């Protein structure tokens, strides 16, 4: 971090602005939003500054800057076009340990002014440490358009209830739960609709009704194949809301970066043939945690309902009357194929697509090989790295051409995304001779040929 972000209280505190032109005027207006007591020193002032002085919003001193002007100030802004003067103001302020900002001269600043999204009392400050102010402004524009204006009102309403809520719940987690429910439910909706009075009544009712022993909830969330940009909005929201996250090896580090900082993380493993926590244990853990009133996120790679045992996990929840939600994710077949430039279907090459488990059990796969070894179809094998030789032999034995194109997608959509292409006959040699790391997906079909033309994703360039 080049600059440490803080918010400073300058309400009715003396702040100095050196300079009285248009730029100074803009800075004065910003400081006025925080109710600062502003003195503007400049031999000449623009109309805007003159008007503010006339309305008694600021004090203007019509003369050049003097050394003693820095005395007793809590914040100084120098907005003149005189480089020597700007340096002098900066030096004096720094010597007196007063935060100073010199417009457009980062070297002379001890603080910088961020781009601001103002939903007071919610204020979002964005800084690029002076390196890309235009980008910071673009980010600001995005936030401006996605954060409803009424968030400020919602925050004010919450402020009125803060002490009551604190008195009711002495546990910080219970307090957070109460607020999250309020901010994502009917109370927030009413504030957004301009019905602040009704929202206040509802919030009071919720506060009076809630008890400490509420049952929690489980979110079964698909975390996608790796790239965090492939998460759904809902997945992201619930990941950031959960108190406990149960995750396994398939959830990428980049996705794990997005969980709430203070959430409890429980690793439940699931390496091939080495389940850190057996499936029954995971199912029961979800029930137990929810019964403690916690919001539990079971975060899984890809989609929870595609080779993810998601069904088994929520069956146990349903039997125990634990509320749950399931959030779909981008499954590996979809993520890996698109990031490899391999369309799973194509009018010329493939009219259907099958997702198949290639998990070896007792050295073989119990699959309908006759149905798989057909033309104009794409087969996507999950969990098939160990079984690559077997599936190659079986498909060829059941009539598939040995020259059928095959792609192995290793760690698809992550910064380590790697694609190996080969043919069905050559597949076992490739797997035997190359170091291929799990998770890997195997795609079999004519569509693999299209990669030559359609490949667009270069993991090295992206990372
Ligand atoms: N529920 C998951 C699949 C779990 S089975 C989903 O919908 O994607 C685990 C298998 O998924 C792995 O053995 C591998 O074949 C595949 N897989 C998952 N993520 C992958 C990735 N990022 N790259 C390649 N294969 C992946």
Short mmCIF file of C-alpha atoms and ligand atoms in Angstrom, two decimals:
data_model
loop_
_atom_site.label_atom_id
_atom_site.label_comp_id
_atom_site.label_asym_id
_atom_site.label_seq_id
_atom_site.Cartn_x
_atom_site.Cartn_y
_atom_site.Cartn_z
CA UNK A 1 0.00 0.00 0.00
CA UNK A 2 1.54 3.32 -1.04
CA UNK A 3 -0.85 5.37 1.09
CA UNK A 4 -2.72 4.33 4.19
CA UNK A 5 -6.40 5.23 3.89
CA UNK A 6 -7.98 7.06 6.81
CA UNK A 7 -11.02 9.30 7.24
CA UNK A 8 -10.30 12.48 9.13
CA UNK A 9 -12.72 14.52 11.23
CA UNK A 10 -12.44 18.19 10.19
CA UNK A 11 -15.87 19.32 11.32
CA UNK A 12 -15.46 22.97 12.42
CA UNK A 13 -11.70 22.55 12.49
CA UNK A 14 -9.43 25.16 10.90
CA UNK A 15 -8.27 24.21 7.40
CA UNK A 16 -6.15 26.38 5.14
CA UNK A 17 -6.43 26.66 1.38
CA UNK A 18 -3.65 28.59 -0.33
CA UNK A 19 -4.80 29.91 -3.68
CA UNK A 20 -8.17 31.22 -4.83
CA UNK A 21 -8.63 30.04 -8.42
CA UNK A 22 -10.95 27.42 -9.90
CA UNK A 23 -8.97 24.46 -8.60
CA UNK A 24 -8.84 25.90 -5.10
CA UNK A 25 -12.60 26.47 -5.38
CA UNK A 26 -13.18 22.77 -6.13
CA UNK A 27 -11.07 21.70 -3.16
CA UNK A 28 -12.85 24.20 -0.90
CA UNK A 29 -16.18 22.73 -1.90
CA UNK A 30 -14.97 19.26 -1.00
CA UNK A 31 -13.72 20.39 2.39
CA UNK A 32 -17.01 22.20 2.99
CA UNK A 33 -18.86 18.91 2.56
CA UNK A 34 -17.06 17.76 5.69
CA UNK A 35 -18.03 21.03 7.40
CA UNK A 36 -14.49 22.37 7.74
CA UNK A 37 -13.76 25.91 8.94
CA UNK A 38 -11.89 27.19 5.91
CA UNK A 39 -9.53 30.09 5.48
CA UNK A 40 -8.57 30.84 1.89
CA UNK A 41 -5.47 32.94 1.35
CA UNK A 42 -4.89 34.51 -2.04
CA UNK A 43 -4.30 37.97 -3.49
CA UNK A 44 -6.87 37.16 -6.17
CA UNK A 45 -9.96 34.98 -5.99
CA UNK A 46 -12.37 33.59 -8.57
CA UNK A 47 -16.10 34.32 -8.54
CA UNK A 48 -17.00 31.02 -6.88
CA UNK A 49 -14.67 31.63 -3.96
CA UNK A 50 -15.95 35.20 -3.65
CA UNK A 51 -19.51 33.94 -3.45
CA UNK A 52 -18.67 31.44 -0.71
CA UNK A 53 -17.03 34.25 1.26
CA UNK A 54 -20.03 36.50 0.73
CA UNK A 55 -22.30 33.74 2.08
CA UNK A 56 -20.00 33.45 5.12
CA UNK A 57 -19.19 29.85 4.30
CA UNK A 58 -15.45 30.53 4.29
CA UNK A 59 -13.03 33.28 5.32
CA UNK A 60 -10.97 34.87 2.58
CA UNK A 61 -7.73 36.72 3.31
CA UNK A 62 -6.81 38.87 0.32
CA UNK A 63 -3.05 38.81 0.39
CA UNK A 64 -0.04 36.63 -0.33
CA UNK A 65 0.82 33.60 1.82
CA UNK A 66 2.83 34.20 5.01
CA UNK A 67 4.75 31.66 7.04
CA UNK A 68 2.60 32.12 10.13
CA UNK A 69 -0.51 31.15 8.14
CA UNK A 70 0.17 27.47 8.77
CA UNK A 71 -0.12 27.89 12.53
CA UNK A 72 -2.94 26.04 14.24
CA UNK A 73 -4.25 24.47 11.02
CA UNK A 74 -5.34 20.81 11.02
CA UNK A 75 -5.13 20.44 7.23
CA UNK A 76 -3.57 22.45 4.43
CA UNK A 77 -4.23 22.44 0.70
CA UNK A 78 -2.05 24.39 -1.67
CA UNK A 79 -3.71 25.04 -5.01
CA UNK A 80 -1.64 27.72 -6.66
CA UNK A 81 0.24 27.66 -9.97
CA UNK A 82 3.39 28.96 -8.28
CA UNK A 83 5.73 25.98 -7.84
CA UNK A 84 8.02 27.83 -5.43
CA UNK A 85 5.11 28.84 -3.23
CA UNK A 86 3.63 25.33 -3.33
CA UNK A 87 6.97 23.89 -2.18
CA UNK A 88 7.23 26.43 0.60
CA UNK A 89 3.74 25.64 1.87
CA UNK A 90 4.49 21.92 1.70
CA UNK A 91 7.79 22.26 3.58
CA UNK A 92 6.27 24.37 6.32
CA UNK A 93 3.31 22.07 6.76
CA UNK A 94 5.47 18.98 6.88
CA UNK A 95 7.81 20.59 9.42
CA UNK A 96 4.78 21.33 11.60
CA UNK A 97 3.37 17.79 11.07
CA UNK A 98 0.24 19.15 9.44
CA UNK A 99 -1.21 17.02 6.65
CA UNK A 100 -0.69 18.84 3.36
CA UNK A 101 -1.94 18.32 -0.18
CA UNK A 102 -0.47 20.18 -3.13
CA UNK A 103 -2.69 19.83 -6.15
CA UNK A 104 -1.12 17.78 -8.93
CA UNK A 105 2.25 17.48 -7.13
CA UNK A 106 2.30 14.09 -5.39
CA UNK A 107 5.90 14.62 -4.23
CA UNK A 108 4.86 17.61 -2.17
CA UNK A 109 1.86 15.89 -0.58
CA UNK A 110 1.69 14.12 2.74
CA UNK A 111 -1.85 13.07 1.89
CA UNK A 112 -3.73 12.69 -1.36
CA UNK A 113 -7.39 13.28 -2.06
CA UNK A 114 -9.17 10.19 -3.34
CA UNK A 115 -12.08 9.95 -5.76
CA UNK A 116 -15.17 9.88 -3.60
CA UNK A 117 -18.54 8.16 -3.77
CA UNK A 118 -20.60 10.08 -1.27
CA UNK A 119 -23.56 8.33 0.29
CA UNK A 120 -23.02 9.99 3.64
CA UNK A 121 -22.62 8.65 6.19
CA UNK A 122 -21.28 5.95 3.85
CA UNK A 123 -18.30 7.35 1.98
CA UNK A 124 -16.17 5.32 -0.40
CA UNK A 125 -12.72 6.64 -1.23
CA UNK A 126 -10.79 5.33 -4.22
CA UNK A 127 -7.14 6.01 -4.82
CA UNK A 128 -4.61 4.80 -7.34
CA UNK A 129 -1.79 6.39 -5.33
CA UNK A 130 -1.61 9.02 -8.05
CA UNK A 131 -0.65 6.37 -10.64
CA UNK A 132 -3.88 6.12 -12.61
CA UNK A 133 -6.36 8.81 -11.54
CA UNK A 134 -8.48 8.22 -14.64
CA UNK A 135 -8.88 4.56 -13.71
CA UNK A 136 -9.83 5.56 -10.17
CA UNK A 137 -12.47 7.87 -11.63
CA UNK A 138 -13.80 5.07 -13.85
CA UNK A 139 -14.09 2.80 -10.84
CA UNK A 140 -15.86 5.60 -9.05
CA UNK A 141 -18.33 5.93 -11.92
CA UNK A 142 -19.05 2.22 -11.73
CA UNK A 143 -19.69 2.40 -8.01
CA UNK A 144 -21.82 5.51 -8.41
CA UNK A 145 -24.08 3.61 -10.78
CA UNK A 146 -24.38 0.44 -8.70
CA UNK A 147 -24.78 1.75 -5.17
CA UNK A 148 -28.26 3.15 -4.65
CA UNK A 149 -28.39 6.68 -3.32
CA UNK A 150 -30.53 5.52 -0.47
CA UNK A 151 -27.65 3.60 1.09
CA UNK A 152 -26.85 6.78 2.95
CA UNK A 153 -30.35 6.82 4.45
CA UNK A 154 -30.04 3.15 5.34
CA UNK A 155 -26.79 3.81 7.16
CA UNK A 156 -28.34 6.73 9.04
CA UNK A 157 -31.25 4.54 10.09
CA UNK A 158 -28.82 1.90 11.31
CA UNK A 159 -26.98 4.58 13.25
CA UNK A 160 -30.16 5.40 15.17
CA UNK A 161 -30.50 1.76 16.25
CA UNK A 162 -26.86 1.07 16.97
CA UNK A 163 -27.01 1.40 20.76
CA UNK A 164 -30.21 -0.60 21.08
CA UNK A 165 -28.81 -3.43 18.98
CA UNK A 166 -25.59 -3.41 20.93
CA UNK A 167 -27.52 -3.65 24.18
CA UNK A 168 -29.61 -6.55 22.91
CA UNK A 169 -26.82 -8.70 21.48
CA UNK A 170 -23.58 -8.87 23.36
CA UNK A 171 -22.12 -11.27 20.86
CA UNK A 172 -20.59 -9.57 17.83
CA UNK A 173 -21.64 -12.39 15.49
CA UNK A 174 -25.29 -12.06 16.53
CA UNK A 175 -25.12 -8.35 15.93
CA UNK A 176 -23.66 -8.84 12.49
CA UNK A 177 -26.33 -11.39 11.67
CA UNK A 178 -29.06 -9.00 12.75
CA UNK A 179 -27.67 -6.20 10.60
CA UNK A 180 -27.07 -8.34 7.56
CA UNK A 181 -30.64 -9.52 7.67
CA UNK A 182 -31.87 -5.94 7.98
CA UNK A 183 -29.66 -4.67 5.17
CA UNK A 184 -30.59 -7.40 2.73
CA UNK A 185 -34.30 -7.70 3.51
CA UNK A 186 -37.52 -5.74 3.70
CA UNK A 187 -36.06 -2.91 5.81
CA UNK A 188 -33.56 -2.04 3.10
CA UNK A 189 -36.18 -2.38 0.39
CA UNK A 190 -38.44 0.09 2.18
CA UNK A 191 -35.65 2.62 2.58
CA UNK A 192 -34.83 2.29 -1.12
CA UNK A 193 -38.51 2.89 -1.90
CA UNK A 194 -38.44 6.10 0.14
CA UNK A 195 -40.51 4.66 3.02
CA UNK A 196 -38.05 5.41 5.79
CA UNK A 197 -40.71 5.65 8.52
CA UNK A 198 -42.09 2.20 7.73
CA UNK A 199 -38.57 0.83 7.58
CA UNK A 200 -37.95 2.19 11.07
CA UNK A 201 -41.05 0.44 12.43
CA UNK A 202 -40.02 -2.84 10.76
CA UNK A 203 -36.51 -2.64 12.09
CA UNK A 204 -37.81 -2.09 15.61
CA UNK A 205 -40.14 -5.09 15.21
CA UNK A 206 -37.26 -7.25 14.02
CA UNK A 207 -35.17 -6.19 16.95
CA UNK A 208 -37.94 -6.93 19.44
CA UNK A 209 -38.66 -10.32 17.90
CA UNK A 210 -35.20 -11.76 17.44
CA UNK A 211 -33.77 -14.15 19.94
CA UNK A 212 -30.24 -15.34 20.31
CA UNK A 213 -31.00 -18.96 19.53
CA UNK A 214 -31.97 -18.75 15.86
CA UNK A 215 -31.13 -21.62 13.58
CA UNK A 216 -28.55 -20.89 10.91
CA UNK A 217 -28.57 -21.61 7.24
CA UNK A 218 -26.39 -23.47 4.77
CA UNK A 219 -25.41 -22.12 1.38
CA UNK A 220 -24.22 -24.76 -1.04
CA UNK A 221 -22.26 -22.61 -3.44
CA UNK A 222 -20.65 -23.41 -6.76
CA UNK A 223 -17.28 -21.68 -6.81
CA UNK A 224 -16.64 -22.28 -10.51
CA UNK A 225 -13.51 -23.80 -12.05
CA UNK A 226 -10.97 -21.30 -10.71
CA UNK A 227 -11.15 -17.82 -12.21
CA UNK A 228 -12.91 -15.72 -9.54
CA UNK A 229 -14.52 -13.58 -12.24
CA UNK A 230 -16.64 -16.59 -13.09
CA UNK A 231 -18.46 -16.53 -9.77
CA UNK A 232 -22.09 -15.46 -9.84
CA UNK A 233 -23.13 -12.32 -7.95
CA UNK A 234 -25.13 -14.52 -5.62
CA UNK A 235 -22.16 -16.77 -4.90
CA UNK A 236 -20.03 -13.75 -4.08
CA UNK A 237 -22.67 -12.25 -1.81
CA UNK A 238 -23.16 -15.47 0.15
CA UNK A 239 -19.44 -16.20 0.35
CA UNK A 240 -18.98 -12.80 1.92
CA UNK A 241 -21.89 -13.26 4.27
CA UNK A 242 -21.05 -16.68 5.69
CA UNK A 243 -19.58 -17.11 9.17
CA UNK A 244 -18.02 -20.48 8.34
CA UNK A 245 -16.71 -21.76 5.03
CA UNK A 246 -16.18 -25.45 4.33
CA UNK A 247 -13.96 -25.68 1.30
CA UNK A 248 -11.97 -28.32 -0.50
CA UNK A 249 -9.06 -28.68 -2.88
CA UNK A 250 -11.02 -27.74 -5.98
CA UNK A 251 -11.80 -24.22 -4.80
CA UNK A 252 -9.11 -21.93 -6.21
CA UNK A 253 -6.91 -19.69 -4.06
CA UNK A 254 -8.25 -16.67 -5.94
CA UNK A 255 -11.82 -17.55 -4.96
CA UNK A 256 -10.76 -18.16 -1.36
CA UNK A 257 -9.34 -14.63 -1.33
CA UNK A 258 -12.92 -13.36 -1.56
CA UNK A 259 -14.29 -14.91 1.62
CA UNK A 260 -14.95 -12.70 4.59
CA UNK A 261 -11.67 -12.00 6.40
CA UNK A 262 -12.93 -13.12 9.77
CA UNK A 263 -14.88 -16.16 8.59
CA UNK A 264 -13.85 -19.51 10.03
CA UNK A 265 -12.32 -21.71 7.33
CA UNK A 266 -12.66 -25.45 7.52
CA UNK A 267 -10.75 -27.50 4.97
CA UNK A 268 -12.54 -30.73 4.20
CA UNK A 269 -9.99 -32.01 1.72
CA UNK A 270 -11.14 -34.40 -0.96
CA UNK A 271 -7.92 -35.24 -2.67
CA UNK A 272 -8.32 -38.30 -4.83
CA UNK A 273 -8.46 -41.37 -2.60
CA UNK A 274 -7.57 -39.23 0.41
CA UNK A 275 -10.69 -37.67 1.84
CA UNK A 276 -9.58 -35.51 4.79
CA UNK A 277 -13.11 -35.53 6.15
CA UNK A 278 -15.30 -38.42 4.99
CA UNK A 279 -18.51 -37.45 3.18
CA UNK A 280 -20.72 -38.43 6.14
CA UNK A 281 -18.59 -36.25 8.35
CA UNK A 282 -19.06 -33.25 6.04
CA UNK A 283 -22.81 -33.79 5.90
CA UNK A 284 -23.03 -33.94 9.68
CA UNK A 285 -20.71 -30.97 10.18
CA UNK A 286 -23.00 -28.82 8.03
CA UNK A 287 -25.97 -29.79 10.20
CA UNK A 288 -24.13 -29.18 13.47
CA UNK A 289 -22.81 -25.78 12.46
CA UNK A 290 -26.21 -24.60 11.25
CA UNK A 291 -27.79 -25.78 14.49
CA UNK A 292 -25.38 -23.48 16.32
CA UNK A 293 -27.11 -20.64 14.48
CA UNK A 294 -24.27 -20.03 12.07
CA UNK A 295 -24.41 -19.18 8.38
CA UNK A 296 -22.44 -21.90 6.75
CA UNK A 297 -21.14 -21.83 3.22
CA UNK A 298 -20.24 -25.15 1.67
CA UNK A 299 -18.07 -23.90 -1.14
CA UNK A 300 -17.40 -26.36 -3.93
CA UNK A 301 -15.47 -26.26 -7.15
CA UNK A 302 -17.49 -25.90 -10.34
CA UNK A 303 -21.19 -26.61 -9.96
CA UNK A 304 -22.33 -28.34 -6.76
CA UNK A 305 -24.77 -30.59 -8.61
CA UNK A 306 -22.30 -31.85 -11.21
CA UNK A 307 -20.10 -34.61 -9.79
CA UNK A 308 -20.03 -32.59 -6.62
CA UNK A 309 -22.02 -34.71 -4.19
CA UNK A 310 -24.02 -31.57 -3.57
CA UNK A 311 -27.19 -33.65 -3.58
CA UNK A 312 -25.99 -35.86 -0.75
CA UNK A 313 -24.99 -32.90 1.38
CA UNK A 314 -28.33 -31.17 1.16
CA UNK A 315 -30.27 -34.40 1.61
CA UNK A 316 -28.91 -34.57 5.14
CA UNK A 317 -29.83 -30.91 5.65
CA UNK A 318 -33.36 -31.48 4.43
CA UNK A 319 -33.75 -34.47 6.78
CA UNK A 320 -32.72 -32.23 9.67
CA UNK A 321 -34.94 -29.30 8.65
CA UNK A 322 -32.01 -26.97 8.15
CA UNK A 323 -32.76 -24.15 5.71
CA UNK A 324 -30.46 -24.13 2.70
CA UNK A 325 -29.89 -22.47 -0.66
CA UNK A 326 -28.02 -23.87 -3.62
CA UNK A 327 -26.09 -21.57 -5.96
CA UNK A 328 -25.07 -22.99 -9.32
CA UNK A 329 -21.54 -22.50 -10.53
CA UNK A 330 -19.76 -22.75 -13.84
CA UNK A 331 -18.88 -26.39 -14.18
CA UNK A 332 -15.37 -27.44 -15.24
CA UNK A 333 -16.61 -28.63 -18.65
CA UNK A 334 -17.97 -25.21 -19.45
CA UNK A 335 -15.10 -23.17 -17.99
CA UNK A 336 -12.29 -25.34 -19.35
CA UNK A 337 -13.74 -25.65 -22.84
CA UNK A 338 -14.49 -21.97 -23.31
CA UNK A 339 -11.09 -20.90 -21.95
CA UNK A 340 -9.47 -23.37 -24.35
CA UNK A 341 -11.34 -22.22 -27.44
CA UNK A 342 -13.22 -25.52 -27.74
CA UNK A 343 -16.98 -25.13 -28.25
CA UNK A 344 -18.69 -28.15 -26.72
CA UNK A 345 -21.20 -28.26 -29.54
CA UNK A 346 -20.90 -27.07 -33.13
CA UNK A 347 -23.34 -27.39 -36.01
CA UNK A 348 -20.75 -29.20 -38.15
CA UNK A 349 -19.02 -31.40 -35.61
CA UNK A 350 -21.14 -32.17 -32.59
CA UNK A 351 -24.86 -32.10 -31.87
CA UNK A 352 -24.67 -33.35 -28.32
CA UNK A 353 -22.38 -33.33 -25.38
CA UNK A 354 -22.02 -35.73 -22.48
CA UNK A 355 -20.48 -35.11 -19.07
CA UNK A 356 -19.09 -38.40 -17.79
CA UNK A 357 -17.20 -39.45 -14.68
CA UNK A 358 -13.95 -41.15 -15.51
CA UNK A 359 -13.30 -42.19 -11.92
CA UNK A 360 -11.63 -45.59 -11.88
CA UNK A 361 -13.16 -48.11 -9.56
CA UNK A 362 -11.33 -51.44 -9.30
CA UNK A 363 -9.32 -50.49 -12.39
CA UNK A 364 -12.28 -49.85 -14.69
CA UNK A 365 -15.15 -47.49 -15.44
CA UNK A 366 -18.69 -48.66 -15.53
CA UNK A 367 -19.81 -46.66 -18.57
CA UNK A 368 -22.14 -47.27 -21.55
CA UNK A 369 -19.23 -47.33 -24.03
CA UNK A 370 -21.47 -48.08 -27.02
CA UNK A 371 -23.36 -44.84 -26.44
CA UNK A 372 -20.14 -42.90 -26.01
CA UNK A 373 -18.18 -44.17 -29.00
CA UNK A 374 -20.29 -42.36 -31.58
CA UNK A 375 -19.67 -39.57 -34.08
CA UNK A 376 -20.99 -36.01 -33.82
CA UNK A 377 -20.79 -36.00 -30.04
CA UNK A 378 -18.45 -34.42 -27.50
CA UNK A 379 -17.57 -36.34 -24.37
CA UNK A 380 -16.19 -34.53 -21.34
CA UNK A 381 -14.53 -36.79 -18.80
CA UNK A 382 -14.24 -35.53 -15.23
CA UNK A 383 -11.82 -37.19 -12.78
CA UNK A 384 -10.28 -39.22 -15.59
CA UNK A 385 -6.54 -38.54 -15.39
CA UNK A 386 -5.77 -41.92 -13.81
CA UNK A 387 -8.21 -43.64 -16.11
CA UNK A 388 -6.98 -42.04 -19.36
CA UNK A 389 -5.51 -45.25 -20.74
CA UNK A 390 -8.62 -47.22 -19.91
CA UNK A 391 -10.99 -44.77 -21.58
CA UNK A 392 -8.81 -44.56 -24.66
CA UNK A 393 -8.78 -48.36 -25.01
CA UNK A 394 -12.49 -48.70 -24.37
CA UNK A 395 -13.57 -46.01 -26.84
CA UNK A 396 -11.35 -47.46 -29.57
CA UNK A 397 -12.53 -50.99 -28.78
CA UNK A 398 -16.12 -49.79 -29.17
CA UNK A 399 -15.47 -48.31 -32.61
CA UNK A 400 -14.28 -44.75 -32.10
CA UNK A 401 -11.59 -43.61 -34.56
CA UNK A 402 -8.15 -43.72 -33.00
CA UNK A 403 -7.40 -40.33 -34.61
CA UNK A 404 -10.28 -38.67 -32.75
CA UNK A 405 -8.93 -35.37 -31.34
CA UNK A 406 -8.58 -35.14 -27.56
CA UNK A 407 -7.76 -32.22 -25.27
CA UNK A 408 -6.53 -32.39 -21.69
CA UNK A 409 -7.21 -29.18 -19.83
CA UNK A 410 -5.08 -28.79 -16.75
CA UNK A 411 -6.12 -26.34 -13.98
CA UNK A 412 -8.56 -24.74 -16.36
CA UNK A 413 -9.31 -20.98 -16.10
CA UNK A 414 -6.63 -20.46 -13.42
CA UNK A 415 -3.29 -18.70 -13.96
CA UNK A 416 -1.85 -22.21 -14.51
CA UNK A 417 -4.34 -23.09 -17.24
CA UNK A 418 -2.67 -25.46 -19.69
CA UNK A 419 -4.03 -27.40 -22.64
CA UNK A 420 -2.50 -30.50 -24.23
CA UNK A 421 -4.00 -31.75 -27.47
CA UNK A 422 -3.52 -35.24 -28.84
CA UNK A 423 -5.48 -38.09 -30.37
CA UNK A 424 -7.41 -40.85 -28.70
CA UNK A 425 -4.70 -43.41 -29.53
CA UNK A 426 -1.90 -41.19 -28.29
CA UNK A 427 -3.66 -40.12 -25.08
CA UNK A 428 -2.10 -42.81 -22.81
CA UNK A 429 1.41 -41.90 -23.99
CA UNK A 430 0.83 -38.23 -23.36
CA UNK A 431 -0.39 -38.88 -19.83
CA UNK A 432 2.51 -41.27 -19.17
CA UNK A 433 5.21 -38.94 -20.53
CA UNK A 434 4.13 -35.48 -19.45
CA UNK A 435 3.70 -34.13 -15.94
CA UNK A 436 0.03 -33.33 -15.85
CA UNK A 437 -1.39 -31.98 -12.66
CA UNK A 438 -4.88 -32.34 -11.26
CA UNK A 439 -7.49 -31.12 -11.68
CA UNK A 440 -7.61 -32.11 -15.30
CA UNK A 441 -10.51 -32.49 -17.65
CA UNK A 442 -10.46 -34.62 -20.79
CA UNK A 443 -12.47 -33.54 -23.83
CA UNK A 444 -12.96 -36.01 -26.66
CA UNK A 445 -14.47 -35.00 -30.01
CA UNK A 446 -13.99 -33.30 -33.37
CA UNK A 447 -14.65 -29.94 -31.72
CA UNK A 448 -11.16 -30.07 -30.21
CA UNK A 449 -9.81 -29.23 -33.69
CA UNK A 450 -11.45 -25.80 -33.49
CA UNK A 451 -9.02 -24.76 -30.77
CA UNK A 452 -6.38 -23.99 -33.40
CA UNK A 453 -8.54 -21.17 -34.68
CA UNK A 454 -10.51 -20.16 -31.60
CA UNK A 455 -7.96 -20.23 -28.83
CA UNK A 456 -8.09 -16.85 -27.11
CA UNK A 457 -7.02 -17.34 -23.50
CA UNK A 458 -3.35 -17.09 -22.63
CA UNK A 459 -2.91 -17.78 -18.92
CA UNK A 460 0.61 -16.37 -18.92
CA UNK A 461 -0.54 -13.07 -20.34
CA UNK A 462 -3.40 -12.86 -17.87
CA UNK A 463 -1.43 -13.51 -14.71
N1 LIG B 1 -18.40 -30.05 -9.33
C1 LIG B 1 -17.24 -29.90 -10.17
C2 LIG B 1 -16.62 -31.22 -10.54
C3 LIG B 1 -16.09 -32.03 -9.39
S1 LIG B 1 -15.35 -33.52 -9.90
C4 LIG B 1 -17.60 -29.11 -11.41
O1 LIG B 1 -18.79 -28.88 -11.68
O2 LIG B 1 -16.69 -28.70 -12.12
C5 LIG B 1 -13.65 -33.07 -9.98
C6 LIG B 1 -13.16 -33.05 -11.41
O3 LIG B 1 -13.58 -31.87 -12.05
C7 LIG B 1 -11.67 -33.05 -11.53
O4 LIG B 1 -11.13 -34.34 -11.41
C8 LIG B 1 -11.48 -32.49 -12.92
O5 LIG B 1 -11.72 -33.48 -13.88
C9 LIG B 1 -12.63 -31.51 -13.02
N2 LIG B 1 -12.19 -30.12 -12.74
C10 LIG B 1 -12.65 -29.32 -11.79
N3 LIG B 1 -12.07 -28.10 -11.87
C11 LIG B 1 -11.22 -28.15 -12.90
C12 LIG B 1 -10.31 -27.22 -13.50
N4 LIG B 1 -10.18 -25.98 -13.03
N5 LIG B 1 -9.57 -27.62 -14.56
C13 LIG B 1 -9.70 -28.87 -15.04
N6 LIG B 1 -10.53 -29.77 -14.52
C14 LIG B 1 -11.28 -29.44 -13.46
#
